PDB file of C-alpha atoms in Angstrom:
ATOM      1  CA  UNK M1415     -17.326   3.494  35.156  1.00  0.00           C
ATOM      2  CA  UNK M1416     -13.548   2.943  34.943  1.00  0.00           C
ATOM      3  CA  UNK M1417     -13.860  -0.741  35.872  1.00  0.00           C
ATOM      4  CA  UNK M1418     -16.479  -1.311  33.162  1.00  0.00           C
ATOM      5  CA  UNK M1419     -14.175   0.209  30.531  1.00  0.00           C
ATOM      6  CA  UNK M1420     -11.287  -1.999  31.695  1.00  0.00           C
ATOM      7  CA  UNK M1421     -13.509  -5.087  31.466  1.00  0.00           C
ATOM      8  CA  UNK M1422     -14.509  -4.152  27.903  1.00  0.00           C
ATOM      9  CA  UNK M1423     -10.863  -3.654  26.914  1.00  0.00           C
ATOM     10  CA  UNK M1424      -9.863  -7.018  28.404  1.00  0.00           C
ATOM     11  CA  UNK M1425     -12.771  -8.748  26.632  1.00  0.00           C
ATOM     12  CA  UNK M1426     -11.818  -7.122  23.298  1.00  0.00           C
ATOM     13  CA  UNK M1427      -8.162  -8.137  23.690  1.00  0.00           C
ATOM     14  CA  UNK M1428      -9.137 -11.732  24.489  1.00  0.00           C
ATOM     15  CA  UNK M1429     -11.366 -11.844  21.400  1.00  0.00           C
ATOM     16  CA  UNK M1430      -8.587 -10.368  19.253  1.00  0.00           C
ATOM     17  CA  UNK M1431      -6.104 -12.948  20.567  1.00  0.00           C
ATOM     18  CA  UNK M1432      -8.480 -15.764  19.594  1.00  0.00           C
ATOM     19  CA  UNK M1433      -9.068 -14.294  16.116  1.00  0.00           C
ATOM     20  CA  UNK M1434      -5.328 -13.973  15.466  1.00  0.00           C
ATOM     21  CA  UNK M1435      -4.728 -17.555  16.625  1.00  0.00           C
ATOM     22  CA  UNK M1436      -7.443 -18.888  14.324  1.00  0.00           C
ATOM     23  CA  UNK M1437      -6.060 -16.967  11.330  1.00  0.00           C
ATOM     24  CA  UNK M1438      -2.516 -18.213  11.907  1.00  0.00           C
ATOM     25  CA  UNK M1439      -3.710 -21.789  12.347  1.00  0.00           C
ATOM     26  CA  UNK M1440      -5.350 -21.868   8.897  1.00  0.00           C
ATOM     27  CA  UNK M1441      -2.469 -20.386   6.910  1.00  0.00           C
ATOM     28  CA  UNK M1442      -0.274 -22.664   4.845  1.00  0.00           C
ATOM     29  CA  UNK M1443       3.497 -22.675   5.322  1.00  0.00           C
ATOM     30  CA  UNK M1444       5.038 -20.542   2.576  1.00  0.00           C
ATOM     31  CA  UNK M1445       8.176 -22.631   2.025  1.00  0.00           C
ATOM     32  CA  UNK M1446      11.589 -21.222   1.216  1.00  0.00           C
ATOM     33  CA  UNK M1447      11.738 -17.631   0.031  1.00  0.00           C
ATOM     34  CA  UNK M1448      13.054 -17.053  -3.476  1.00  0.00           C
ATOM     35  CA  UNK M1449      14.897 -13.859  -4.477  1.00  0.00           C
ATOM     36  CA  UNK M1450      13.393 -11.752  -7.250  1.00  0.00           C
ATOM     37  CA  UNK M1451      15.205 -11.708 -10.591  1.00  0.00           C
ATOM     38  CA  UNK M1452      17.213  -8.556 -11.286  1.00  0.00           C
ATOM     39  CA  UNK M1453      15.558  -6.516 -14.071  1.00  0.00           C
ATOM     40  CA  UNK M1454      17.530  -6.120 -17.310  1.00  0.00           C
ATOM     41  CA  UNK M1455      16.184  -2.751 -18.510  1.00  0.00           C
ATOM     42  CA  UNK M1456      15.302   0.461 -16.714  1.00  0.00           C
ATOM     43  CA  UNK M1457      11.579   0.772 -16.039  1.00  0.00           C
ATOM     44  CA  UNK M1458      11.038  -2.841 -17.147  1.00  0.00           C
ATOM     45  CA  UNK M1459       9.800  -3.800 -13.669  1.00  0.00           C
ATOM     46  CA  UNK M1460       8.095  -1.199 -11.533  1.00  0.00           C
ATOM     47  CA  UNK M1461       6.382  -0.925  -8.194  1.00  0.00           C
ATOM     48  CA  UNK M1462       3.490   1.379  -7.387  1.00  0.00           C
ATOM     49  CA  UNK M1463       1.949   2.733  -4.229  1.00  0.00           C
ATOM     50  CA  UNK M1464      -0.582   5.401  -3.339  1.00  0.00           C
ATOM     51  CA  UNK M1465      -0.235   7.895  -0.499  1.00  0.00           C
ATOM     52  CA  UNK M1466      -3.726   9.096   0.403  1.00  0.00           C
ATOM     53  CA  UNK M1467      -5.354  11.136   3.120  1.00  0.00           C
ATOM     54  CA  UNK M1468      -3.403  14.284   2.276  1.00  0.00           C
ATOM     55  CA  UNK M1469      -4.821  17.814   2.418  1.00  0.00           C
ATOM     56  CA  UNK M1470      -6.141  19.045  -0.936  1.00  0.00           C
ATOM     57  CA  UNK M1471      -3.829  21.391  -2.879  1.00  0.00           C
ATOM     58  CA  UNK M1472      -4.877  24.423  -4.932  1.00  0.00           C
ATOM     59  CA  UNK M1473      -4.942  22.146  -7.976  1.00  0.00           C
ATOM     60  CA  UNK M1474      -7.231  19.744  -6.066  1.00  0.00           C
ATOM     61  CA  UNK M1475      -4.608  17.000  -5.661  1.00  0.00           C
ATOM     62  CA  UNK M1476      -5.129  14.978  -2.485  1.00  0.00           C
ATOM     63  CA  UNK M1477      -2.911  11.941  -3.070  1.00  0.00           C
ATOM     64  CA  UNK M1478       0.523  10.984  -4.378  1.00  0.00           C
ATOM     65  CA  UNK M1479       1.101   8.110  -6.782  1.00  0.00           C
ATOM     66  CA  UNK M1480       4.583   6.670  -6.246  1.00  0.00           C
ATOM     67  CA  UNK M1481       5.981   4.735  -9.225  1.00  0.00           C
ATOM     68  CA  UNK M1482       9.397   3.169  -8.653  1.00  0.00           C
ATOM     69  CA  UNK M1483      11.887   1.396 -10.899  1.00  0.00           C
ATOM     70  CA  UNK M1484      13.303  -1.788  -9.385  1.00  0.00           C
ATOM     71  CA  UNK M1485      16.600  -1.650 -11.317  1.00  0.00           C
ATOM     72  CA  UNK M1486      17.693   1.947 -10.690  1.00  0.00           C
ATOM     73  CA  UNK M1487      15.775   2.396  -7.424  1.00  0.00           C
ATOM     74  CA  UNK M1488      14.511   5.728  -8.763  1.00  0.00           C
ATOM     75  CA  UNK M1489      10.937   6.872  -8.281  1.00  0.00           C
ATOM     76  CA  UNK M1490       8.416   9.354  -9.602  1.00  0.00           C
ATOM     77  CA  UNK M1491       6.068  11.055  -7.151  1.00  0.00           C
ATOM     78  CA  UNK M1492       2.991  12.097  -9.091  1.00  0.00           C
ATOM     79  CA  UNK M1493       0.344  14.372  -7.541  1.00  0.00           C
ATOM     80  CA  UNK M1494      -3.124  12.973  -8.246  1.00  0.00           C
ATOM     81  CA  UNK M1495      -6.676  13.043  -6.994  1.00  0.00           C
ATOM     82  CA  UNK M1496      -7.597   9.901  -5.083  1.00  0.00           C
ATOM     83  CA  UNK M1497     -10.703   9.399  -7.229  1.00  0.00           C
ATOM     84  CA  UNK M1498      -8.846   9.360 -10.581  1.00  0.00           C
ATOM     85  CA  UNK M1499     -10.177   6.688 -12.936  1.00  0.00           C
ATOM     86  CA  UNK M1500      -7.951   3.948 -14.327  1.00  0.00           C
ATOM     87  CA  UNK M1501      -7.905   5.695 -17.708  1.00  0.00           C
ATOM     88  CA  UNK M1502      -6.833   8.982 -16.061  1.00  0.00           C
ATOM     89  CA  UNK M1503      -4.038   7.146 -14.198  1.00  0.00           C
ATOM     90  CA  UNK M1504      -2.939   5.489 -17.460  1.00  0.00           C
ATOM     91  CA  UNK M1505      -2.849   8.866 -19.215  1.00  0.00           C
ATOM     92  CA  UNK M1506      -0.845  10.354 -16.321  1.00  0.00           C
ATOM     93  CA  UNK M1507       1.559   7.394 -16.501  1.00  0.00           C
ATOM     94  CA  UNK M1508       2.077   7.909 -20.242  1.00  0.00           C
ATOM     95  CA  UNK M1509       2.661  11.643 -19.825  1.00  0.00           C
ATOM     96  CA  UNK M1510       4.983  11.459 -16.823  1.00  0.00           C
ATOM     97  CA  UNK M1511       6.814   8.115 -17.029  1.00  0.00           C
ATOM     98  CA  UNK M1512       6.975   6.935 -20.657  1.00  0.00           C
TER      99      UNK M1512
END
């Protein structure tokens, strides 16, 4: 049984290697990298990310919405539910950030 598992692993790795090679082959060269402009005002340019897969809190939050300011490098960590609608996220943004 151990040999059969090893053969399956080797076959999967060979297939993965081929898939990665094909993907790389079809990608265009990106050219020279350009630095991002420095923002002029605080909270003029932001970044957002979601941390999901967290245990549910007493208030039923199971995710964290991270909103960061590029200029000051400060961030807000907002507890949310991962199934919040866009309108609920917008309302949360207005209440907590603006």
